CSV table of C-alpha atoms in Angstrom, one decimal:
chain,number,residue,atom,x,y,z
A,717,TYR,CA,0.0,0.0,0.0
A,718,LYS,CA,3.0,2.3,-0.3
A,719,ALA,CA,1.5,4.0,-3.4
A,720,SER,CA,-1.4,5.3,-1.3
A,721,ARG,CA,1.0,7.4,0.7
A,722,TYR,CA,1.8,9.5,-2.4
A,723,SER,CA,-1.5,9.2,-4.4
A,724,PRO,CA,-4.6,10.9,-3.0
A,725,LEU,CA,-6.8,8.8,-5.3
A,726,MET,CA,-5.2,5.5,-4.1
A,727,SER,CA,-5.5,6.7,-0.5
A,728,VAL,CA,-9.3,7.3,-1.0
A,729,ILE,CA,-9.8,3.9,-2.6
A,730,ARG,CA,-7.8,2.2,0.1
A,731,HIS,CA,-9.8,3.8,2.8
A,732,THR,CA,-13.1,3.0,1.0
A,733,VAL,CA,-12.7,-0.7,0.2
A,734,VAL,CA,-9.7,-1.9,2.2
A,735,THR,CA,-9.2,-0.3,5.7
A,736,LEU,CA,-12.7,1.0,6.2
A,737,PRO,CA,-13.8,0.2,9.8
A,738,THR,CA,-17.0,-1.9,9.6
A,739,PRO,CA,-19.3,-3.2,12.3
A,740,VAL,CA,-18.4,-6.8,13.0
A,741,ASN,CA,-22.0,-8.1,13.2
A,742,ILE,CA,-23.6,-6.8,10.0
A,743,SER,CA,-25.6,-9.4,8.2
A,744,THR,CA,-26.3,-10.4,4.6
A,745,TRP,CA,-28.9,-7.6,4.4
A,746,TRP,CA,-26.0,-5.1,4.2
A,747,ASN,CA,-24.8,-6.8,0.9
A,748,PHE,CA,-27.4,-4.9,-1.2
A,749,GLY,CA,-25.4,-1.7,-1.2
A,750,SER,CA,-22.6,-3.3,-3.1
A,751,LEU,CA,-25.0,-5.2,-5.3
A,752,LEU,CA,-26.8,-2.0,-6.3
A,753,GLY,CA,-23.4,-0.6,-7.3
A,754,ILE,CA,-22.8,-3.7,-9.5
A,755,CYS,CA,-26.4,-3.3,-11.0
A,756,LEU,CA,-25.7,0.4,-11.8
A,757,ALA,CA,-22.4,-0.5,-13.5
A,758,ILE,CA,-24.2,-3.2,-15.6
A,759,GLN,CA,-27.0,-0.8,-16.6
A,760,ILE,CA,-24.6,2.0,-17.6
A,761,PHE,CA,-22.4,-0.3,-19.6
A,762,SER,CA,-25.2,-2.2,-21.4
A,763,GLY,CA,-27.0,1.1,-22.0
A,764,LEU,CA,-23.9,2.6,-23.6
A,765,VAL,CA,-23.7,-0.4,-25.9
A,766,LEU,CA,-27.4,-0.2,-26.8
A,767,SER,CA,-27.2,3.5,-27.5
A,768,LEU,CA,-24.7,2.9,-30.3
A,769,HIS,CA,-27.5,1.1,-32.2
A,770,PHE,CA,-30.5,3.2,-31.4
A,771,THR,CA,-32.2,6.0,-33.3
A,772,ALA,CA,-34.5,8.3,-31.3
A,773,HIS,CA,-37.2,8.9,-33.9
A,774,THR,CA,-40.9,7.8,-33.8
A,775,ASP,CA,-40.7,6.4,-37.3
A,776,LEU,CA,-37.5,4.4,-36.7
A,777,SER,CA,-37.1,3.5,-33.0
A,778,PHE,CA,-39.4,0.4,-33.0
A,779,TYR,CA,-37.9,-1.0,-36.2
A,780,VAL,CA,-34.3,-0.3,-35.2
A,781,VAL,CA,-34.8,-2.1,-31.9
A,782,ILE,CA,-36.4,-5.1,-33.7
A,783,GLN,CA,-33.8,-5.2,-36.5
A,784,SER,CA,-30.8,-4.9,-34.1
A,785,PHE,CA,-31.9,-8.2,-32.5
A,786,GLY,CA,-30.7,-10.1,-35.5
A,787,ASP,CA,-28.3,-7.8,-37.3
A,788,VAL,CA,-26.1,-6.7,-34.5
A,789,TYR,CA,-23.9,-9.2,-32.7
A,790,TYR,CA,-25.1,-9.9,-29.2
A,791,ASN,CA,-27.5,-7.0,-29.2
A,792,TRP,CA,-30.2,-9.4,-28.0
A,793,TRP,CA,-28.0,-10.2,-25.0
A,794,PHE,CA,-27.3,-6.6,-24.1
A,795,ARG,CA,-31.0,-5.7,-24.5
A,796,ALA,CA,-32.2,-8.6,-22.4
A,797,LEU,CA,-29.5,-7.8,-19.8
A,798,HIS,CA,-30.5,-4.1,-19.7
A,799,ALA,CA,-34.2,-4.8,-19.4
A,800,ASN,CA,-34.0,-7.5,-16.8
A,801,GLY,CA,-31.1,-5.6,-15.0
A,802,ALA,CA,-33.6,-2.8,-14.4
A,803,SER,CA,-35.9,-5.3,-12.6
A,804,PHE,CA,-33.1,-6.6,-10.5
A,805,PHE,CA,-32.0,-3.1,-9.8
A,806,PHE,CA,-35.4,-2.3,-8.3
A,807,ILE,CA,-35.5,-5.6,-6.4
A,808,GLY,CA,-32.2,-4.6,-4.8
A,809,LEU,CA,-33.4,-1.0,-4.2
A,810,TYR,CA,-36.6,-2.1,-2.4
A,811,LEU,CA,-34.8,-4.7,-0.3
A,812,HIS,CA,-32.1,-2.1,0.6
A,813,ILE,CA,-34.7,0.4,1.7
A,814,ALA,CA,-36.6,-2.2,3.6
A,815,ARG,CA,-33.5,-3.1,5.5
A,816,GLY,CA,-32.9,0.5,6.3
A,817,MET,CA,-36.4,0.9,7.6
A,818,TYR,CA,-36.3,-2.3,9.7
A,819,TYR,CA,-32.9,-1.6,11.2
A,820,GLY,CA,-33.3,2.2,11.7
A,821,SER,CA,-30.7,3.3,9.2
A,822,TYR,CA,-32.8,6.4,8.5
A,823,VAL,CA,-31.4,8.0,11.7
A,824,PHE,CA,-28.4,8.9,9.5
A,825,LYS,CA,-30.3,11.8,7.9
A,826,GLU,CA,-27.8,12.8,5.1
A,827,VAL,CA,-27.3,9.1,4.0
A,828,TRP,CA,-31.0,8.5,4.0
A,829,ALA,CA,-31.9,11.7,2.1
A,830,VAL,CA,-29.4,11.1,-0.6
A,831,GLY,CA,-30.6,7.5,-0.9
A,832,VAL,CA,-34.2,8.6,-1.4
A,833,VAL,CA,-33.1,11.1,-4.1
A,834,ILE,CA,-31.2,8.2,-5.8
A,835,LEU,CA,-34.5,6.2,-5.7
A,836,LEU,CA,-36.4,9.1,-7.4
A,837,LEU,CA,-33.7,9.4,-10.1
A,838,VAL,CA,-33.6,5.7,-10.8
A,839,MET,CA,-37.4,5.6,-11.1
A,840,ALA,CA,-37.4,8.6,-13.5
A,841,SER,CA,-34.6,6.9,-15.5
A,842,ALA,CA,-36.5,3.6,-15.7
A,843,PHE,CA,-39.7,5.4,-16.9
A,844,LEU,CA,-37.8,7.3,-19.5
A,845,GLY,CA,-36.1,4.1,-20.8
A,846,TYR,CA,-39.3,2.2,-21.0
A,847,VAL,CA,-40.6,4.8,-23.5
A,848,LEU,CA,-37.6,4.4,-25.9
A,849,PRO,CA,-38.6,1.1,-27.7
A,850,TRP,CA,-41.8,2.9,-28.8
A,851,GLY,CA,-44.1,-0.1,-28.5
A,852,GLN,CA,-47.7,0.2,-27.6
A,853,MET,CA,-47.2,0.2,-23.8
A,854,SER,CA,-44.2,2.5,-24.2
A,855,PHE,CA,-46.3,5.1,-26.1
A,856,TRP,CA,-49.4,4.9,-24.0
A,857,GLY,CA,-47.5,4.7,-20.7
A,858,ALA,CA,-45.7,7.9,-21.6
A,859,THR,CA,-49.0,9.6,-22.6
A,860,VAL,CA,-50.8,8.6,-19.4
A,861,ILE,CA,-48.0,9.4,-16.9
A,862,THR,CA,-47.0,12.8,-18.5
A,863,SER,CA,-50.7,13.7,-18.7
A,864,LEU,CA,-50.8,13.5,-14.9
A,865,PHE,CA,-48.9,16.8,-14.7
A,866,SER,CA,-52.0,18.5,-16.2
A,867,ALA,CA,-53.6,18.2,-12.8
A,868,LEU,CA,-51.3,20.8,-11.3
A,869,PRO,CA,-53.2,24.0,-10.7
A,870,MET,CA,-52.6,26.9,-13.1
A,871,ILE,CA,-49.3,25.6,-14.6
A,872,GLY,CA,-50.3,22.0,-15.4
A,873,GLY,CA,-51.1,22.5,-19.1
A,874,ASP,CA,-47.9,24.4,-19.8
A,875,VAL,CA,-45.8,21.8,-17.9
A,876,VAL,CA,-47.3,19.0,-20.1
A,877,ILE,CA,-46.6,20.9,-23.3
A,878,TRP,CA,-43.1,21.5,-22.1
A,879,LEU,CA,-42.6,17.8,-21.3
A,880,TRP,CA,-44.0,16.7,-24.7
A,881,GLY,CA,-42.1,19.3,-26.7
A,882,GLY,CA,-45.4,19.9,-28.5
A,883,PHE,CA,-49.1,19.1,-28.2
A,884,SER,CA,-48.8,15.3,-28.0
A,885,VAL,CA,-46.3,12.6,-27.3
A,886,ASP,CA,-44.3,12.7,-30.5
A,887,ASN,CA,-40.8,12.8,-31.9
A,888,ALA,CA,-39.6,15.7,-29.7
A,889,THR,CA,-40.8,13.8,-26.6
A,890,LEU,CA,-38.9,10.7,-27.6
A,891,THR,CA,-35.7,12.7,-28.4
A,892,ARG,CA,-35.6,14.4,-25.0
A,893,PHE,CA,-36.5,11.2,-23.2
A,894,PHE,CA,-33.6,9.5,-24.8
A,895,GLY,CA,-31.2,12.3,-23.8
A,896,LEU,CA,-32.4,12.4,-20.2
A,897,HIS,CA,-32.3,8.6,-20.0
A,898,PHE,CA,-28.7,8.6,-21.1
A,899,LEU,CA,-27.7,11.3,-18.6
A,900,LEU,CA,-29.5,10.4,-15.4
A,901,PRO,CA,-27.6,7.2,-14.6
A,902,PHE,CA,-24.4,9.3,-14.4
A,903,GLY,CA,-26.1,11.6,-12.0
A,904,VAL,CA,-27.1,8.5,-10.0
A,905,ALA,CA,-23.5,7.4,-10.0
A,906,GLY,CA,-22.4,10.7,-8.6
A,907,LEU,CA,-25.1,10.6,-5.9
A,908,ALA,CA,-24.0,7.1,-5.1
A,909,GLY,CA,-20.5,8.4,-4.4
A,910,LEU,CA,-22.0,11.1,-2.1
A,911,HIS,CA,-24.1,8.4,-0.4
A,912,LEU,CA,-21.0,6.5,0.4
A,913,PHE,CA,-19.2,9.6,1.6
A,914,PHE,CA,-21.9,10.3,4.1
A,915,LEU,CA,-22.1,6.6,5.1
A,916,HIS,CA,-18.4,6.5,5.8
A,917,ASP,CA,-18.5,9.8,7.7
A,918,GLN,CA,-21.4,8.8,9.9
A,919,GLY,CA,-20.9,5.1,10.2
A,920,SER,CA,-23.1,2.1,9.5
A,921,SER,CA,-26.0,0.7,11.5
A,922,ASN,CA,-26.0,-2.9,12.7
A,923,PRO,CA,-28.7,-5.6,13.5
A,924,LEU,CA,-28.6,-4.9,17.2
A,925,GLY,CA,-29.1,-1.2,16.9
A,926,VAL,CA,-26.3,-0.4,19.4
A,927,SER,CA,-23.0,1.5,19.0
A,928,SER,CA,-20.4,-0.5,17.2
A,929,ASP,CA,-17.5,2.0,17.6
A,930,PHE,CA,-15.5,-0.4,19.8
A,931,ASN,CA,-16.1,-3.6,17.8
A,932,LYS,CA,-15.2,-3.1,14.2
A,933,VAL,CA,-13.1,-4.9,11.6
A,934,VAL,CA,-11.5,-3.7,8.3
A,935,PHE,CA,-13.6,-4.0,5.2
A,936,HIS,CA,-11.1,-6.2,3.3
A,937,HIS,CA,-11.0,-9.1,3.3
A,938,TYR,CA,-13.9,-9.8,5.6
A,939,TYR,CA,-16.7,-8.1,3.7
A,940,VAL,CA,-15.1,-8.0,0.2
A,941,LEU,CA,-15.4,-11.8,0.1
A,942,LYS,CA,-18.9,-11.7,1.5
A,943,ASP,CA,-20.0,-9.1,-1.1
A,944,LEU,CA,-18.5,-11.3,-3.9
A,945,VAL,CA,-20.5,-14.3,-2.7
A,946,GLY,CA,-23.6,-12.1,-2.6
A,947,ALA,CA,-22.9,-10.9,-6.1
A,948,CYS,CA,-22.7,-14.4,-7.4
A,949,PHE,CA,-26.1,-15.3,-5.9
A,950,PHE,CA,-27.6,-12.1,-7.3
A,951,ILE,CA,-26.1,-12.1,-10.8
A,952,GLY,CA,-26.8,-15.9,-11.3
A,953,PRO,CA,-30.6,-15.5,-11.4
A,954,LEU,CA,-30.2,-12.4,-13.6
A,955,LEU,CA,-28.2,-14.3,-16.2
A,956,ALA,CA,-30.6,-17.3,-16.0
A,957,LEU,CA,-33.4,-15.0,-16.8
A,958,VAL,CA,-31.5,-13.4,-19.7
A,959,TYR,CA,-30.6,-16.8,-21.3
A,960,PHE,CA,-33.8,-18.8,-20.6
A,961,ASN,CA,-36.7,-16.4,-20.5
A,962,PRO,CA,-35.6,-12.9,-21.3
A,963,TRP,CA,-39.1,-11.4,-21.8
A,964,LEU,CA,-40.8,-13.0,-18.7
A,965,LEU,CA,-41.1,-9.6,-16.9
A,966,GLY,CA,-42.0,-7.6,-20.0
A,967,ASP,CA,-45.4,-6.8,-21.6
A,968,PRO,CA,-46.4,-8.5,-24.8
A,969,GLU,CA,-48.1,-5.2,-25.9
A,970,ASN,CA,-44.6,-3.7,-26.3
A,971,PHE,CA,-43.9,-5.9,-29.3
A,972,ILE,CA,-46.5,-4.0,-31.2
A,973,GLU,CA,-45.5,-0.6,-32.6
A,974,GLY,CA,-46.9,2.4,-30.8
A,975,ASN,CA,-50.1,3.6,-32.3
A,976,PRO,CA,-51.9,6.8,-31.1
A,977,LEU,CA,-55.1,5.6,-32.7
A,978,VAL,CA,-55.3,2.2,-30.9
A,979,THR,CA,-55.5,2.3,-27.1
A,980,PRO,CA,-54.4,-1.0,-25.3
A,981,GLN,CA,-57.2,-2.6,-23.3
A,982,HIS,CA,-55.3,-2.3,-20.1
A,983,ILE,CA,-52.5,0.2,-19.7
A,984,GLN,CA,-50.0,-0.5,-16.9
A,985,PRO,CA,-46.4,0.3,-16.1
A,986,GLU,CA,-43.6,-2.2,-15.3
A,987,TRP,CA,-44.0,-4.3,-12.2
A,988,TYR,CA,-41.7,-2.1,-10.1
A,989,PHE,CA,-44.1,0.9,-10.5
A,990,LEU,CA,-47.3,-1.0,-9.9
A,991,PHE,CA,-47.6,-0.3,-6.1
A,992,ALA,CA,-47.5,3.5,-6.8
A,993,TYR,CA,-49.8,3.0,-9.8
A,994,ALA,CA,-52.4,1.3,-7.6
A,995,ILE,CA,-52.2,4.2,-5.1
A,996,LEU,CA,-52.7,6.6,-8.0
A,997,ARG,CA,-55.8,4.8,-9.2
A,998,ALA,CA,-57.2,4.5,-5.6
A,999,VAL,CA,-58.0,8.2,-5.5
A,1000,PRO,CA,-61.0,9.2,-7.6
A,1001,ASN,CA,-59.8,12.8,-7.9
A,1002,LYS,CA,-57.0,13.4,-10.5
A,1003,LEU,CA,-55.0,15.9,-8.5
A,1004,GLY,CA,-55.5,13.9,-5.3
A,1005,GLY,CA,-54.2,10.8,-7.2
A,1006,VAL,CA,-51.1,12.7,-8.3
A,1007,VAL,CA,-50.5,13.9,-4.8
A,1008,ALA,CA,-50.9,10.4,-3.4
A,1009,LEU,CA,-48.6,9.0,-6.1
A,1010,ALA,CA,-45.8,11.5,-5.2
A,1011,ALA,CA,-46.4,11.0,-1.4
A,1012,ALA,CA,-46.0,7.2,-1.8
A,1013,VAL,CA,-42.3,7.8,-2.4
A,1014,LEU,CA,-41.6,11.2,-0.8
A,1015,ILE,CA,-43.0,10.0,2.5
A,1016,LEU,CA,-39.6,8.2,2.9
A,1017,PHE,CA,-38.1,11.7,3.6
A,1018,TYR,CA,-40.3,11.8,6.7
A,1019,MET,CA,-38.7,8.8,8.3
A,1020,PRO,CA,-35.7,10.5,9.9
A,1021,PHE,CA,-38.0,13.0,11.5
A,1022,SER,CA,-40.5,10.5,13.0
A,1023,PRO,CA,-40.4,9.9,16.8
A,1024,LYS,CA,-37.2,8.2,17.8
A,1025,ALA,CA,-37.1,5.0,19.8
A,1026,SER,CA,-34.5,4.1,22.4
A,1027,ILE,CA,-33.1,1.4,20.3
A,1028,LYS,CA,-32.4,1.8,16.6
A,1029,GLY,CA,-34.3,-0.7,14.5
A,1030,LEU,CA,-37.3,-3.0,15.2
A,1031,SER,CA,-35.4,-6.1,16.3
A,1032,PHE,CA,-36.5,-5.6,19.9
A,1033,TYR,CA,-40.0,-4.3,19.2
A,1034,PRO,CA,-42.5,-7.1,18.6
A,1035,CYS,CA,-45.4,-4.9,17.6
A,1036,GLY,CA,-43.1,-2.9,15.3
A,1037,LYS,CA,-42.0,-6.1,13.6
A,1038,ILE,CA,-45.6,-7.1,13.0
A,1039,LEU,CA,-46.3,-3.8,11.5
A,1040,PHE,CA,-43.2,-3.8,9.3
A,1041,PHE,CA,-44.0,-7.3,7.8
A,1042,SER,CA,-47.6,-6.2,7.4
A,1043,LEU,CA,-46.3,-3.3,5.3
A,1044,VAL,CA,-44.3,-5.7,3.2
A,1045,GLY,CA,-47.5,-7.7,2.6
A,1046,VAL,CA,-49.4,-4.4,1.7
A,1047,PHE,CA,-46.6,-3.5,-0.8
A,1048,ILE,CA,-46.9,-6.9,-2.5
A,1049,LEU,CA,-50.7,-6.7,-2.6
A,1050,LEU,CA,-50.6,-3.1,-4.0
A,1051,THR,CA,-48.3,-4.5,-6.8
A,1052,TRP,CA,-50.8,-7.2,-7.5
A,1053,ALA,CA,-53.8,-4.7,-7.4
A,1054,GLY,CA,-51.9,-2.3,-9.8
A,1055,ALA,CA,-51.8,-5.0,-12.5
A,1056,LYS,CA,-55.6,-5.5,-12.3
A,1057,PRO,CA,-58.2,-3.6,-14.4
A,1058,VAL,CA,-59.8,-0.4,-12.9
A,1059,GLU,CA,-62.9,-2.0,-11.7
A,1060,GLU,CA,-64.4,-3.4,-8.5
A,1061,PRO,CA,-63.3,-5.0,-6.3
A,1062,TYR,CA,-59.8,-4.0,-7.2
A,1063,VAL,CA,-60.4,-0.3,-6.8
A,1064,ALA,CA,-61.8,-0.8,-3.2
A,1065,ILE,CA,-58.9,-3.1,-2.4
A,1066,SER,CA,-56.4,-0.5,-3.6
A,1067,GLN,CA,-58.0,2.2,-1.5
A,1068,GLY,CA,-57.9,0.1,1.6
A,1069,LEU,CA,-54.3,-1.0,1.0
A,1070,SER,CA,-53.3,2.6,0.3
A,1071,VAL,CA,-54.6,3.8,3.7
A,1072,LEU,CA,-52.7,1.0,5.4
A,1073,TYR,CA,-49.5,1.9,3.5
A,1074,PHE,CA,-49.5,5.5,4.6
A,1075,LEU,CA,-50.7,4.6,8.1
A,1076,TYR,CA,-47.5,2.6,8.8
A,1077,PHE,CA,-45.3,5.6,8.4
A,1078,LEU,CA,-47.4,7.7,10.8
A,1079,VAL,CA,-47.9,4.9,13.4
A,1080,ILE,CA,-44.5,3.1,13.6
A,1081,GLY,CA,-42.6,6.0,15.4
A,1082,PRO,CA,-45.2,6.6,18.2
A,1083,LEU,CA,-45.8,2.9,18.7
A,1084,THR,CA,-42.1,2.2,19.4
A,1085,ARG,CA,-42.0,5.2,21.8
A,1086,ILE,CA,-45.0,3.8,23.7
A,1087,GLN,CA,-43.3,0.4,24.0
A,1088,ASP,CA,-40.2,2.2,25.4
A,1089,LYS,CA,-42.3,3.8,28.1
A,1090,LEU,CA,-44.0,0.5,29.0
A,1091,LEU,CA,-40.6,-1.1,29.4
């Protein structure tokens, strides 16, 4: 490590991945941070390769995507890796956030806030990328989601026209969506570096929720090897999906060219947005639905300001654990409900689940404080 004495860059790298003091008792749930870094690298690399053979034009995009499957070497592999990599990215994100909520990582306010901003940017990038193939679900998904901004008082109509680059989803929309989809992942990478900076500055939580300042080990080789094993278990299913059933998580409608004159029978986003889509549809008022949709994600910013318990995390709070795993069930059921048609009983189910979803964030803090007083 002599080079690190003379090179500031090597010194930073050594402190980040070699000599970093790390709690001795963190579990496999802490692997998802490094796995998300691997997913981001996969998405950026595969996206760069795909961008070399893409034309952002409404008359050409769909046919370029289809033609490149057979005419460009391994384009099918990169496209399947990119599409399924997005799904695995969101699996990792949701599990990473769930771990932070369960073990109280949100007490580190800067780390948590930057993480939520990363989630928002990744969601925006995924939505923009879904529009690019210009299939039926891409076109109508872009139309439905961007039209939601028209619900904003006074400025809604102007915002929609600005997003579209005209008076409908057309070539200008596709061009700017491609540009933004290309740029946003690099912004995510920068914020991920800031996320790590705050994490290393404030320290990491642990399963017991106690101070680990006096019981730490160096990151390498203890956790480097652990992360490599986790990466194998994470990337293995991703490659299996790419090779054996690459379009399992996609929508068959997207293999039909986008047609503004033919509306699909059931418009729905990708699976990782379905929970928010169900909350949107649960509110009969358009503006109320948009507010509920935004609040479904932005409420994560509230977590660091919720009433604090004596012990970080829910490991020693039985009622809190029951509520947390109930929230997990509510999230899964909202995802299921979001894929169903807008009719009864699915609307009523979505409304009930939406209330339970928001209720968790309002109740969990006071509930743990009550248990502290009882003990």
